[in-house]
Every structure is written in structure tokens, then in C-alpha cells.
Amino acid sequence: MVRIEVERATTRDMRRRNRSTLLSELFFRGPLSRHDLSRITGLSAATASSVTGELLQEGLIVEAGQIDSDGGRPRVLLRVDPDFGRLVGADVGETGVKVELFDLSMRRLATVDEPLPSSRPEPEAVAGQLAAGIEAVLKDVDPAALLGVGVGVPGTVEQSDPVRVHAPTLGWQGVSFEGLLRERGVTAPVFVENGAKTQGQAEMWFGAGRGTANAVIVLVGSGVGAAVITNGTLYRGASSSAGEWGHTTVVYGGRLCRCGARGCLEAYVGAEGILDRYRLADPGADTAAPEDEVADITALVAAETPAAAEILAETAGMLGAGIGNLVNLFNPERVVLGGWAGLALGARLLPQIRAAAGEQALEHPFGQVSIELGELGPDAVAFGAATLPMAELLRRASRP
């Protein structure tokens, strides 16, 4: 009896893996024919046909036209059905909450973007804004169609049960965002992750990280972080806090960081640190402090004053030094610079940032790395958050 049960479990596991493999190929590379799927995955034609038949019957995939074959009948193309369900991705930044709705082709259908009430908001207030944003983007959606809600947040996300958020710069310790959302009526599966990591998954799946197995995707905004990808897998560390790149030391005893330490990279290249240094260098600088960091950074990048040039050159050097450290530590094939401030800085300063990284990194690993701008824009955190329930769907090959 035990042997029969083991054999049944093994067969079920194999079937589930085959479903997951085929569905993933169709999601990332579709539309594809059954012949293509068999060739790409190494599964037999019979298995590919049987499994895709199940997925078609369940509505996970649909036919998407035909292509001619070599002398035989036309081959039917298959793809994931964009309307099988809906995904919500949310970016809980340090200045605002953005909530976006996607179909399964990752096409953005609706967006709600609201500022936070303060620079150190209470978790309950943020959860209330987040729940209201989710309700707003879902106003025309059948609740049964929602496959899950992904949330990108600042700070360390401890992937425990329950998942807990530790964001000392906001004064948050051990916050259960899922629990707070449940209290406010959110019933769909909830996936919470650090925002730099959700951006990292988005860039690896659809952006500048595609085609690499070893990469570091960095986020520079109000805060600074990184997603480290090794052999195609996100590196988390012992308690999921790996990637707190912004709190590595670049100047011993240097500027006071929001985390309480001195000399952190974030104190120099995070938006708040950049603007604070700019105001000290040019007390007459026209900045809105802290009401509109995005506008202030944009204006600084465009400015032609000596003070602006000095701060931008120093920022490029610090950012390049930080990237050089990543190159030495992780030997990536690619470093991707993202985040709203990182993209604004990189648009003007990428050559200087690359040069500074080259001065700090070891020659051999630096010769093997490319340093690129993110391709998914400032919405990459919310976009990546929406991939969290999608990843679960691909893993299970069934509704979460």
C-alpha cells in the first residue's frame, strides 16, 4: 500500500512539474505550437499534447492562430489566456502608494497613485490606502477573477508565517501587511516582498536582466536597495534581508543615515541624501524639500549650476563605487540601475557611473559585467509585485 501511494504521489508531482514547465514556456515565450513546446522542453509529443489539452480545457491557455508546418498540417499556436484572471501589483513607496491592475499578459489595465500622509506613516494608515486602491482598480472586475495581490514594500521582508515587514526608516517593526489587509476586507491571496526585489523580478522577467543568470538589479529612489540574482535564483540570506545595499558603508563616520548609522550609501545617493547635500552646497537652490523629491531630483539633474555639477559628480562617484562593490562581491554578468531616482540620474550620468565603478572594481570581474539602465521605468516595483501571484500560478499551474 505504501509503495502504491508513493508511486501515485510521484506521478502527481511529475504531472504538476510538466504543467508548470509548459505553462511557463507559454507565458514567457508564447505563442508556441505543441511541436515547439515538445522541442523546447524535451517532453514527448504525447505528453505536451496531453498536458496542453488539460490546460486548454481549464481555460488557462487558448489557441492563438496557426502557422504552416514543413509539408504537414498547419500547427496550432497556443498562449496563456490574458483573461483567465487578473493580478494586482502595489508599490508602497516612502512617499506614496501605487496600485495597478494587470491581465495575464501583464498589460496594465488600471492605476491608482496616492501620496502618503507623512514621511513616517503608521502601517495601519498605509494598509487603509492600499486596500482602498485595490478596491478602486477592481471596481469593474469580478472578484472571482482576482488571482492575487502582490505588494512591494520598503525595508526587510521576513518570509515567515506570517510574513513580517521591518522598515526602521519608517519606524515599522514586524508589521504583518497581509493581516492588516485582511482586516480591511482583502480576501485574495496576498504576497509581500521588498520593493527592490519585486523590481528585480520584473527586470529579470521582462526587462534589462533578461537572458542573464547572475545579475544585480539596484533600486535608487527615496531608499536604496538591490536584488541579487545568482544562478537564476533570488538570493535572500538567512532572514531575507540580503540586498540592503543602501546600508553598506561608503564613508566611515560619514553622513548620518536614516537607519541611524553613519556613512551609508543611501545617505549619499538616496534622493533625500542627494537633495540635502545640494541644499548645503547651494543654500539658494529652489527645492520643494521633502514635498516633491521627484520634481527636485529632476530639476537637479537638468540644472547647469556649479553646485549642481558638483553634487551630481559626487553622486555619480558614490553610486559607481557602490556598484563596484557589488561587482567585487557577486561577480554578476549585469548590473541594472533602476528606481525613479536611479533612472533620472542614469539618463545623464551613466558614463560617469560606469567609469567610477571601473575605478573601484577589480579588473577581471569588471571586464565581464555590463552596467545598464532598467527598461521598465519607475513603475517597475508595482509591475514586479504583480508578478508575485503570477509566479505562484506558474509554479502550481492552477489557480492559487
mmCIF file of N, CA, C and O in Angstrom, residues 354-391:
data_model
loop_
_atom_site.group_PDB
_atom_site.id
_atom_site.type_symbol
_atom_site.label_atom_id
_atom_site.label_comp_id
_atom_site.label_asym_id
_atom_site.label_seq_id
_atom_site.Cartn_x
_atom_site.Cartn_y
_atom_site.Cartn_z
ATOM 1 N N ARG A 354 29.569 54.355 -14.716
ATOM 2 C CA ARG A 354 30.347 53.207 -15.189
ATOM 3 C C ARG A 354 31.841 53.415 -14.945
ATOM 4 O O ARG A 354 32.550 52.502 -14.504
ATOM 5 N N ALA A 355 32.327 54.632 -15.235
ATOM 6 C CA ALA A 355 33.757 54.910 -15.056
ATOM 7 C C ALA A 355 34.158 54.784 -13.590
ATOM 8 O O ALA A 355 35.207 54.212 -13.259
ATOM 9 N N ALA A 356 33.309 55.309 -12.689
ATOM 10 C CA ALA A 356 33.609 55.218 -11.260
ATOM 11 C C ALA A 356 33.579 53.774 -10.781
ATOM 12 O O ALA A 356 34.410 53.357 -9.966
ATOM 13 N N ALA A 357 32.632 52.991 -11.292
ATOM 14 C CA ALA A 357 32.580 51.568 -10.932
ATOM 15 C C ALA A 357 33.856 50.863 -11.393
ATOM 16 O O ALA A 357 34.421 50.026 -10.670
ATOM 17 N N GLY A 358 34.329 51.210 -12.603
ATOM 18 C CA GLY A 358 35.545 50.599 -13.117
ATOM 19 C C GLY A 358 36.772 50.929 -12.299
ATOM 20 O O GLY A 358 37.692 50.113 -12.167
ATOM 21 N N GLU A 359 36.801 52.131 -11.705
ATOM 22 C CA GLU A 359 37.936 52.525 -10.870
ATOM 23 C C GLU A 359 37.951 51.766 -9.549
ATOM 24 O O GLU A 359 39.015 51.559 -8.958
ATOM 25 N N GLN A 360 36.785 51.349 -9.074
ATOM 26 C CA GLN A 360 36.682 50.694 -7.771
ATOM 27 C C GLN A 360 36.663 49.170 -7.851
ATOM 28 O O GLN A 360 37.060 48.498 -6.899
ATOM 29 N N ALA A 361 36.190 48.630 -8.968
ATOM 30 C CA ALA A 361 36.053 47.174 -9.085
ATOM 31 C C ALA A 361 37.364 46.543 -9.531
ATOM 32 O O ALA A 361 38.214 47.195 -10.150
ATOM 33 N N LEU A 362 37.513 45.259 -9.226
ATOM 34 C CA LEU A 362 38.661 44.513 -9.735
ATOM 35 C C LEU A 362 38.563 44.390 -11.257
ATOM 36 O O LEU A 362 37.479 44.269 -11.822
ATOM 37 N N GLU A 363 39.713 44.411 -11.897
ATOM 38 C CA GLU A 363 39.738 44.499 -13.354
ATOM 39 C C GLU A 363 39.057 43.319 -14.029
ATOM 40 O O GLU A 363 38.279 43.497 -14.969
ATOM 41 N N HIS A 364 39.327 42.095 -13.560
ATOM 42 C CA HIS A 364 38.791 40.927 -14.257
ATOM 43 C C HIS A 364 37.266 40.849 -14.186
ATOM 44 O O HIS A 364 36.599 40.744 -15.224
ATOM 45 N N PRO A 365 36.638 40.903 -12.978
ATOM 46 C CA PRO A 365 35.169 40.833 -12.966
ATOM 47 C C PRO A 365 34.528 42.038 -13.635
ATOM 48 O O PRO A 365 33.459 41.911 -14.248
ATOM 49 N N PHE A 366 35.163 43.222 -13.546
ATOM 50 C CA PHE A 366 34.576 44.382 -14.194
ATOM 51 C C PHE A 366 34.586 44.231 -15.710
ATOM 52 O O PHE A 366 33.677 44.711 -16.400
ATOM 53 N N GLY A 367 35.592 43.535 -16.227
ATOM 54 C CA GLY A 367 35.658 43.310 -17.667
ATOM 55 C C GLY A 367 34.573 42.392 -18.185
ATOM 56 O O GLY A 367 34.338 42.325 -19.399
ATOM 57 N N GLN A 368 33.879 41.694 -17.269
ATOM 58 C CA GLN A 368 32.842 40.747 -17.675
ATOM 59 C C GLN A 368 31.424 41.251 -17.403
ATOM 60 O O GLN A 368 30.460 40.546 -17.708
ATOM 61 N N VAL A 369 31.292 42.448 -16.838
ATOM 62 C CA VAL A 369 29.969 42.931 -16.442
ATOM 63 C C VAL A 369 29.534 44.083 -17.333
ATOM 64 O O VAL A 369 30.356 44.866 -17.804
ATOM 65 N N SER A 370 28.226 44.169 -17.575
ATOM 66 C CA SER A 370 27.663 45.349 -18.223
ATOM 67 C C SER A 370 26.805 46.075 -17.199
ATOM 68 O O SER A 370 26.175 45.451 -16.341
ATOM 69 N N ILE A 371 26.800 47.394 -17.272
ATOM 70 C CA ILE A 371 26.011 48.226 -16.363
ATOM 71 C C ILE A 371 24.995 48.969 -17.213
ATOM 72 O O ILE A 371 25.361 49.775 -18.075
ATOM 73 N N GLU A 372 23.715 48.666 -16.998
ATOM 74 C CA GLU A 372 22.660 49.153 -17.874
ATOM 75 C C GLU A 372 21.567 49.843 -17.064
ATOM 76 O O GLU A 372 21.410 49.604 -15.858
ATOM 77 N N LEU A 373 20.780 50.669 -17.741
ATOM 78 C CA LEU A 373 19.599 51.254 -17.119
ATOM 79 C C LEU A 373 18.435 50.268 -17.178
ATOM 80 O O LEU A 373 18.310 49.499 -18.135
ATOM 81 N N GLY A 374 17.586 50.287 -16.161
ATOM 82 C CA GLY A 374 16.374 49.485 -16.187
ATOM 83 C C GLY A 374 15.494 49.872 -17.363
ATOM 84 O O GLY A 374 15.498 51.027 -17.809
ATOM 85 N N GLU A 375 14.729 48.904 -17.854
ATOM 86 C CA GLU A 375 13.904 49.126 -19.043
ATOM 87 C C GLU A 375 12.426 49.310 -18.732
ATOM 88 O O GLU A 375 11.652 49.655 -19.619
ATOM 89 N N LEU A 376 12.035 49.089 -17.476
ATOM 90 C CA LEU A 376 10.600 49.070 -17.167
ATOM 91 C C LEU A 376 10.102 50.348 -16.515
ATOM 92 O O LEU A 376 8.924 50.435 -16.156
ATOM 93 N N GLY A 377 10.974 51.334 -16.359
ATOM 94 C CA GLY A 377 10.548 52.628 -15.871
ATOM 95 C C GLY A 377 10.282 52.666 -14.382
ATOM 96 O O GLY A 377 10.513 51.699 -13.651
ATOM 97 N N PRO A 378 9.754 53.802 -13.906
ATOM 98 C CA PRO A 378 9.541 53.981 -12.468
ATOM 99 C C PRO A 378 8.407 53.137 -11.895
ATOM 100 O O PRO A 378 8.245 53.077 -10.676
ATOM 101 N N ASP A 379 7.613 52.474 -12.743
ATOM 102 C CA ASP A 379 6.539 51.600 -12.256
ATOM 103 C C ASP A 379 6.995 50.161 -12.041
ATOM 104 O O ASP A 379 6.175 49.274 -11.791
ATOM 105 N N ALA A 380 8.305 49.920 -12.121
ATOM 106 C CA ALA A 380 8.799 48.536 -12.098
ATOM 107 C C ALA A 380 8.499 47.819 -10.785
ATOM 108 O O ALA A 380 8.322 46.599 -10.771
ATOM 109 N N VAL A 381 8.431 48.539 -9.668
ATOM 110 C CA VAL A 381 8.153 47.882 -8.383
ATOM 111 C C VAL A 381 6.738 47.310 -8.372
ATOM 112 O O VAL A 381 6.519 46.157 -8.003
ATOM 113 N N ALA A 382 5.755 48.125 -8.782
ATOM 114 C CA ALA A 382 4.366 47.639 -8.827
ATOM 115 C C ALA A 382 4.208 46.537 -9.864
ATOM 116 O O ALA A 382 3.530 45.530 -9.628
ATOM 117 N N PHE A 383 4.852 46.721 -11.022
ATOM 118 C CA PHE A 383 4.805 45.695 -12.066
ATOM 119 C C PHE A 383 5.381 44.381 -11.526
ATOM 120 O O PHE A 383 4.797 43.304 -11.698
ATOM 121 N N GLY A 384 6.536 44.483 -10.862
ATOM 122 C CA GLY A 384 7.152 43.282 -10.294
ATOM 123 C C GLY A 384 6.311 42.662 -9.197
ATOM 124 O O GLY A 384 6.264 41.434 -9.056
ATOM 125 N N ALA A 385 5.631 43.502 -8.411
ATOM 126 C CA ALA A 385 4.758 42.959 -7.365
ATOM 127 C C ALA A 385 3.655 42.109 -7.963
ATOM 128 O O ALA A 385 3.258 41.080 -7.405
ATOM 129 N N ALA A 386 3.139 42.526 -9.127
ATOM 130 C CA ALA A 386 2.092 41.740 -9.787
ATOM 131 C C ALA A 386 2.602 40.404 -10.298
ATOM 132 O O ALA A 386 1.815 39.473 -10.510
ATOM 133 N N THR A 387 3.919 40.295 -10.501
ATOM 134 C CA THR A 387 4.466 39.006 -10.927
ATOM 135 C C THR A 387 4.528 37.997 -9.782
ATOM 136 O O THR A 387 4.722 36.802 -10.033
ATOM 137 N N LEU A 388 4.361 38.447 -8.538
ATOM 138 C CA LEU A 388 4.428 37.509 -7.405
ATOM 139 C C LEU A 388 3.280 36.497 -7.452
ATOM 140 O O LEU A 388 3.511 35.283 -7.377
ATOM 141 N N PRO A 389 2.000 36.932 -7.572
ATOM 142 C CA PRO A 389 0.940 35.927 -7.736
ATOM 143 C C PRO A 389 1.050 35.190 -9.068
ATOM 144 O O PRO A 389 0.643 34.020 -9.159
ATOM 145 N N MET A 390 1.608 35.845 -10.103
ATOM 146 C CA MET A 390 1.796 35.150 -11.379
ATOM 147 C C MET A 390 2.810 34.028 -11.221
ATOM 148 O O MET A 390 2.626 32.936 -11.780
ATOM 149 N N ALA A 391 3.869 34.264 -10.462
ATOM 150 C CA ALA A 391 4.870 33.215 -10.224
ATOM 151 C C ALA A 391 4.248 32.024 -9.516
ATOM 152 O O ALA A 391 4.567 30.864 -9.810
#
